[in-house]
mmCIF file of C-alpha atoms in Angstrom:
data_model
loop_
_atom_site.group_PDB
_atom_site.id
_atom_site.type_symbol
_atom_site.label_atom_id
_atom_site.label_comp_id
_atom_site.label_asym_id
_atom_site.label_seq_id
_atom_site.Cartn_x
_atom_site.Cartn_y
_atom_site.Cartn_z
ATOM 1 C CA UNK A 1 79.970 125.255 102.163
ATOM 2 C CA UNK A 2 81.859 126.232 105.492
ATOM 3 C CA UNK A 3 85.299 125.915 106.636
ATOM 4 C CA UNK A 4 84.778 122.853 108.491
ATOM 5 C CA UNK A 5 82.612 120.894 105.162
ATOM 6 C CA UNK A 6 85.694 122.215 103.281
ATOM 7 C CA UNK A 7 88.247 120.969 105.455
ATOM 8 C CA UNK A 8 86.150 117.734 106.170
ATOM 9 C CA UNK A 9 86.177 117.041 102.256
ATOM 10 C CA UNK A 10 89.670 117.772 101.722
ATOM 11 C CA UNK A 11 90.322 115.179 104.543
ATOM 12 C CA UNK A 12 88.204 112.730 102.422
ATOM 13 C CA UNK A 13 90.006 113.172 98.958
ATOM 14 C CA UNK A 14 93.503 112.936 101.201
ATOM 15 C CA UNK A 15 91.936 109.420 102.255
ATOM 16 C CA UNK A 16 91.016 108.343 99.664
ATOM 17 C CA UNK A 17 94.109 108.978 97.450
ATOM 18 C CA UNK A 18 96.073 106.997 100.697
ATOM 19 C CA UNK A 19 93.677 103.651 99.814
ATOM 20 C CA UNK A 20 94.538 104.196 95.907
ATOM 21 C CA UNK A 21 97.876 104.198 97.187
ATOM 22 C CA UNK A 22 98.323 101.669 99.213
ATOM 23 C CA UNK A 23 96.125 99.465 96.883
ATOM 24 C CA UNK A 24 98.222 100.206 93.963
ATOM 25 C CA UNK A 25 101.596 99.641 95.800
ATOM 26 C CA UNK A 26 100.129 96.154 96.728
ATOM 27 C CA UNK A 27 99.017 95.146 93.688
ATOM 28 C CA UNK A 28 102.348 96.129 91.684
ATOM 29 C CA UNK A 29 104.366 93.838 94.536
ATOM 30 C CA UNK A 30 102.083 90.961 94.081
ATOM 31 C CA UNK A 31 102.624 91.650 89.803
ATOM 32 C CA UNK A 32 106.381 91.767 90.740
ATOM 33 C CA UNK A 33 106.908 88.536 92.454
ATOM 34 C CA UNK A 34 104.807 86.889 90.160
ATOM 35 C CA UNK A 35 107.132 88.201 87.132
ATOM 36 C CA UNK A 36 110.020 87.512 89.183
ATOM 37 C CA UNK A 37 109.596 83.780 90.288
ATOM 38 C CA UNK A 38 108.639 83.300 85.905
ATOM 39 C CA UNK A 39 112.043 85.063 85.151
ATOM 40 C CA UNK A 40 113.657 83.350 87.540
ATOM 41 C CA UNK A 41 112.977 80.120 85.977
ATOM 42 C CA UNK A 42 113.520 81.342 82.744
ATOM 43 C CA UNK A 43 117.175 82.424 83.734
ATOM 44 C CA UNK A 44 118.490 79.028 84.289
ATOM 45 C CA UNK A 45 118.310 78.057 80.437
ATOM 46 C CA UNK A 46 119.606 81.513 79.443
ATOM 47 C CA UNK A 47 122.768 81.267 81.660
ATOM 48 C CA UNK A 48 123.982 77.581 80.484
ATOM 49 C CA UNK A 49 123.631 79.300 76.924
ATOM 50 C CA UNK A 50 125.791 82.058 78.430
ATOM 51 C CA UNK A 51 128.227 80.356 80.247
ATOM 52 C CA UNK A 52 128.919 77.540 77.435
ATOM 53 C CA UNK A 53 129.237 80.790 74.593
ATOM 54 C CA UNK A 54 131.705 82.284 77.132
ATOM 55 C CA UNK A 55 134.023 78.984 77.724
ATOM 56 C CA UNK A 56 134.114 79.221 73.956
ATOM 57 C CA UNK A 57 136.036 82.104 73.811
ATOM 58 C CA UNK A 58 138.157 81.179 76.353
ATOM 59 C CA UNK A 59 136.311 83.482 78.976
ATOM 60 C CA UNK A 60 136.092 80.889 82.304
ATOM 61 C CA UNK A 61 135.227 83.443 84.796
ATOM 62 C CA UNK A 62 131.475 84.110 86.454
ATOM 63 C CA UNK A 63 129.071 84.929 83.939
ATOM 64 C CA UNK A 64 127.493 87.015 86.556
ATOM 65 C CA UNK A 65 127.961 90.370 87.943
ATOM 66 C CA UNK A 66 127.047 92.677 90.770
ATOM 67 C CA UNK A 67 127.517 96.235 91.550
ATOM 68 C CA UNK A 68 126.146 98.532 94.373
ATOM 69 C CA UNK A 69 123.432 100.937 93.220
ATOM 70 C CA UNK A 70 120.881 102.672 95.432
ATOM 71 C CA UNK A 71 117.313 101.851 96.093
ATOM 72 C CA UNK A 72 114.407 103.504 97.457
ATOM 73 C CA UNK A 73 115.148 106.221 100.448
ATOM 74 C CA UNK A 74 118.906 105.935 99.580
ATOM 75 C CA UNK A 75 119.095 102.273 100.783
ATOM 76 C CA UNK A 76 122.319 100.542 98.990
ATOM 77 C CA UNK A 77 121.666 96.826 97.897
ATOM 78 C CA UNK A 78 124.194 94.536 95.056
ATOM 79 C CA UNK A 79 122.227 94.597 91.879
ATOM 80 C CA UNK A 80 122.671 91.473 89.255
ATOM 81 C CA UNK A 81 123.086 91.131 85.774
ATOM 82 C CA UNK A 82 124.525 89.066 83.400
ATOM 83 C CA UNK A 83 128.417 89.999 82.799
ATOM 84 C CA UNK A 84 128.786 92.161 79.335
ATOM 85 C CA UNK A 85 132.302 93.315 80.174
ATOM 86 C CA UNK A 86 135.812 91.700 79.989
ATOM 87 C CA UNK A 87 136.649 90.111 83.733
ATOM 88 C CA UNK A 88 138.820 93.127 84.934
ATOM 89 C CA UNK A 89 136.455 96.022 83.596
ATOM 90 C CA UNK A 90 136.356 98.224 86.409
ATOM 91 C CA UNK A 91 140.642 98.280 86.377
ATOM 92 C CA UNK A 92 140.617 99.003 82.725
ATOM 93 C CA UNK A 93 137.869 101.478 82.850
ATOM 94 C CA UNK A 94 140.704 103.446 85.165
ATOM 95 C CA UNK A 95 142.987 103.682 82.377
ATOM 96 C CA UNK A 96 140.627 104.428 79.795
ATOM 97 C CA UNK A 97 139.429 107.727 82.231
ATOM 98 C CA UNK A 98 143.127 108.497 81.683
ATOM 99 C CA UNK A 99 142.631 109.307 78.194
ATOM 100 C CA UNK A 100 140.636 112.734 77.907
ATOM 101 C CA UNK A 101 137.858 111.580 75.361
ATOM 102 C CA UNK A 102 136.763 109.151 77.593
ATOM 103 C CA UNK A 103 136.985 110.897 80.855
ATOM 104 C CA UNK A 104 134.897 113.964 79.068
ATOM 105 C CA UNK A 105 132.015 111.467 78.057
ATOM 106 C CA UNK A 106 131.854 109.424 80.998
ATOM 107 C CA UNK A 107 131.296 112.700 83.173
ATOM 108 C CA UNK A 108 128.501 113.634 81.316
ATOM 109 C CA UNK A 109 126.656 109.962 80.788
ATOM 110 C CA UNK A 110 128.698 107.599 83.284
ATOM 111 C CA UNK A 111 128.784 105.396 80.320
ATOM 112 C CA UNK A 112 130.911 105.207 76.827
ATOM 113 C CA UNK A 113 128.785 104.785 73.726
ATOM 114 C CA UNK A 114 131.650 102.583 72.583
ATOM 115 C CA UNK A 115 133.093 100.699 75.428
ATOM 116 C CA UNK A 116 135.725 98.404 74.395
ATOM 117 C CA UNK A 117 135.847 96.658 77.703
ATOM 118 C CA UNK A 118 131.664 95.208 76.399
ATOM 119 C CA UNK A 119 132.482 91.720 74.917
ATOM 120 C CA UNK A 120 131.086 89.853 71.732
ATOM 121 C CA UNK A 121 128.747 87.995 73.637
ATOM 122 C CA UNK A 122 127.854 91.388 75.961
ATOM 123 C CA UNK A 123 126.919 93.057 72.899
ATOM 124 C CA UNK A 124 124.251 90.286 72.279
ATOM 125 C CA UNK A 125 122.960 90.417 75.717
ATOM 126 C CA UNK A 126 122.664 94.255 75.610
ATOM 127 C CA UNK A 127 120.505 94.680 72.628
ATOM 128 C CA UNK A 128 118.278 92.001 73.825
ATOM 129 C CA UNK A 129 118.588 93.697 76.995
ATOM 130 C CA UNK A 130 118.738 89.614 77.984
ATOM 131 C CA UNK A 131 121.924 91.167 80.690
ATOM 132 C CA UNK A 132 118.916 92.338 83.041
ATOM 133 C CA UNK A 133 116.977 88.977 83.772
ATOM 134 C CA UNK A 134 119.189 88.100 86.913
ATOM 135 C CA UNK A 135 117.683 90.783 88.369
ATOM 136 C CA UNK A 136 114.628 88.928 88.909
ATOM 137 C CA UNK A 137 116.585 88.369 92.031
ATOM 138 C CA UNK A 138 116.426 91.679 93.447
ATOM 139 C CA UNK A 139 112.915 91.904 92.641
ATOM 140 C CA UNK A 140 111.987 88.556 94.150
ATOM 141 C CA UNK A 141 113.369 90.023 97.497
ATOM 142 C CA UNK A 142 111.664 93.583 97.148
ATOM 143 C CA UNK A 143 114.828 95.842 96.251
ATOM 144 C CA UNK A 144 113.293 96.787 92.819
ATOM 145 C CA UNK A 145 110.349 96.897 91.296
ATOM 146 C CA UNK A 146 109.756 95.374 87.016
ATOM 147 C CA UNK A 147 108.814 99.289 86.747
ATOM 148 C CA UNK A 148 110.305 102.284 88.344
ATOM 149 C CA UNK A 149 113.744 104.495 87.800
ATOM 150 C CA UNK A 150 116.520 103.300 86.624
ATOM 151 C CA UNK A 151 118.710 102.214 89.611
ATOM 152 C CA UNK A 152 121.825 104.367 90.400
ATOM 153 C CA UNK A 153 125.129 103.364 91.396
ATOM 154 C CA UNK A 154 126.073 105.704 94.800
ATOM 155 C CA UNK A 155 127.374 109.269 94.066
ATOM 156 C CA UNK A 156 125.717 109.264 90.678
ATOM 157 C CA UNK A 157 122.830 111.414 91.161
ATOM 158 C CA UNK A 158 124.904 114.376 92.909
ATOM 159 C CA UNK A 159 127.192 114.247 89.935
ATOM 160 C CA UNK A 160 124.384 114.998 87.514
ATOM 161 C CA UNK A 161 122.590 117.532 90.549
ATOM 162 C CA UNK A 162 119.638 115.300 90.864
ATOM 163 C CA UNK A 163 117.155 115.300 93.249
ATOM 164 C CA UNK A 164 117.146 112.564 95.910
ATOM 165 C CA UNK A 165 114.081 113.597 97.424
ATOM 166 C CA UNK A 166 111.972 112.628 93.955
ATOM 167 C CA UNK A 167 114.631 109.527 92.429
ATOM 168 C CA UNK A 168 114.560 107.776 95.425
ATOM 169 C CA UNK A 169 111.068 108.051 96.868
ATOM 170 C CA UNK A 170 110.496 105.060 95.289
ATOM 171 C CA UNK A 171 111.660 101.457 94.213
ATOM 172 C CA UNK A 172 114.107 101.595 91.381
ATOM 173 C CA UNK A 173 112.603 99.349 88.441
ATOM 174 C CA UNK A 174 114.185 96.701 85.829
ATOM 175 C CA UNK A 175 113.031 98.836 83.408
ATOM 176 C CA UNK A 176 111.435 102.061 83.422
ATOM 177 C CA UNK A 177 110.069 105.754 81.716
ATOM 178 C CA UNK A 178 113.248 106.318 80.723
ATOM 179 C CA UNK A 179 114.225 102.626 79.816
ATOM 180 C CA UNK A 180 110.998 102.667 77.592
ATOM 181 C CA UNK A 181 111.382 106.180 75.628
ATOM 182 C CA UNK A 182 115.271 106.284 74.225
ATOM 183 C CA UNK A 183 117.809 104.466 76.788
ATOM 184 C CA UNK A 184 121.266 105.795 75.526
ATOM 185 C CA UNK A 185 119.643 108.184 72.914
ATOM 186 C CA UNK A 186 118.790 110.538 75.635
ATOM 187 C CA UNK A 187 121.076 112.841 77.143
ATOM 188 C CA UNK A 188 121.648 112.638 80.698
ATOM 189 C CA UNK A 189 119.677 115.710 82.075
ATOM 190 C CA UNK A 190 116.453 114.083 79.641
ATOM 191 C CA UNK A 191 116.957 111.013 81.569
ATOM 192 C CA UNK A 192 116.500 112.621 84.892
ATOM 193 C CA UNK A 193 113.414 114.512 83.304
ATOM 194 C CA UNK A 194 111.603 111.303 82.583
ATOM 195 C CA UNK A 195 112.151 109.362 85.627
ATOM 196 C CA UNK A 196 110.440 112.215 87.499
ATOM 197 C CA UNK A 197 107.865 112.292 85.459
ATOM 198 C CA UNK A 198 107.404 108.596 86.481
ATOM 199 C CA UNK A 199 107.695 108.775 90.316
ATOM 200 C CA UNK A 200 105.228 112.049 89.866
ATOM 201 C CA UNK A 201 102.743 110.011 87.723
ATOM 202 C CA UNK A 202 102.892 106.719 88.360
ATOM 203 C CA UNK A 203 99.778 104.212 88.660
ATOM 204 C CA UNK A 204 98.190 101.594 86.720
ATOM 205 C CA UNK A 205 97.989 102.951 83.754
ATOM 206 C CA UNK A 206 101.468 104.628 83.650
ATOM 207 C CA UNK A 207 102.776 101.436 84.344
ATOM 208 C CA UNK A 208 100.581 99.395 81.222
ATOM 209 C CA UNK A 209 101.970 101.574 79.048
ATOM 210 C CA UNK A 210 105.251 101.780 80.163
ATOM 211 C CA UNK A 211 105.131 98.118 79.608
ATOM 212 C CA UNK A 212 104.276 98.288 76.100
ATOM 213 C CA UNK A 213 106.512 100.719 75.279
ATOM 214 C CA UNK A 214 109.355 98.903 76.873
ATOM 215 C CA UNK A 215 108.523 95.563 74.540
ATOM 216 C CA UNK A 216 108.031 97.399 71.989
ATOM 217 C CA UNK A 217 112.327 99.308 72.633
ATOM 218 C CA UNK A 218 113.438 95.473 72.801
ATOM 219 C CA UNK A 219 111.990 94.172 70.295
ATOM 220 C CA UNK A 220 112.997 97.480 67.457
ATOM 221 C CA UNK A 221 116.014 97.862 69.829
ATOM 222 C CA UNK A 222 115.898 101.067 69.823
ATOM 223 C CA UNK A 223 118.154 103.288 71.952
ATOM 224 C CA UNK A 224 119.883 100.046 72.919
ATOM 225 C CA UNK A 225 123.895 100.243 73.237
#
């Protein structure tokens, strides 16, 4: 074979792997607005329960909440979830950073294991992980995927030296590698390490499994916090 067969069939693999591409990024968006018009139905139901369990304990404010993360090629967008946290979380989580214990751990996981700004009712909606389904929204209207990396909130990544380059080459996901192997039981720098692995892997069969996987974390709630 000469130069030109070999560069002529390199050419052809490079094609083809574009169509596999482009095929499998169509078919996942079609999957995802499918999933996300079902979940958006489903979250009507889900928030009256919410809301009413909330007036109960004398919470009135929204049930819902948004905060800025970053999507695909760096792109900012307001991500939604159902409220776990007392009303005035991000104030409080000021003066909690005040005390050294918590200032040390949030550094290293930009979380606290034991957050006591996460109310009763949050707890529940965390370990059913039932505080994601309003982001059906954002996947309704593209900004994330049902599969991909866990979305970031801005600054995050260069805290932990991450690579923007690899995270955000794709959509983030509702849940993900990561989401479906340990959640909180991972250390940070293992978190990064898995949500590579997905953007450098991922495909059909990535994504099946990562499915499974992730019913199988709700359901044994494992790694949930």
């Amino acid at each position: 074979m000469n130069n030109n067969e070999v560069k002529a069939s390199v050419m052809d693999i490079e094609l083809i792997l574009k169509i596999r591409r482009v095929i499998y990024l169509f078919i996942k968006r079609l999957f995802d607005f499918a999933i996300s018009i079902i979940g958006i139905v489903l979250i009507l139901p889900i928030a009256i329960i919410v809301k009413i369990c909330y007036i109960l304990t004398g919470d009135f404010h929204s049930i819902f909440y948004y905060q800025n993360r970053v999507g695909k090629d760096g792109v900012v967008f307001r991500m939604y979830k159902f409220r776990t946290m007392i009303p005035d979380a991000e104030e409080e989580l000021k003066k909690l950073l005040k005390n050294p214990k918590y200032k040390k751990e949030w550094e290293a996981n930009q979380k606290l294991n034991d957050d006591p700004r996460i109310t009763k009712i949050g707890k529940i909606l965390r370990k059913t992980s039932l505080d994601e389904m309003p982001q059906f929204f954002n996947m309704f209207i593209g900004q994330i995927s049902l599969i991909g990396p866990r979305p970031l909130v801005p600054g995050e990544l260069d805290s932990h030296n991450g690579d923007h380059a690899i995270y955000e080459s794709v959509k983030p996901g509702i849940t993900g590698w990561w989401a479906a192997n340990g959640r909180s039981a991972t250390s940070y720098k293992k978190r990064l390490d898995l949500e590579y692995y997905y953007v450098k892997h991922q495909g059909f069969k990535l994504d099946i499994l990562c499915i499974f996987r992730t019913i199988k974390v709700v359901f044994t709630r494992a790694g949930a916090k």
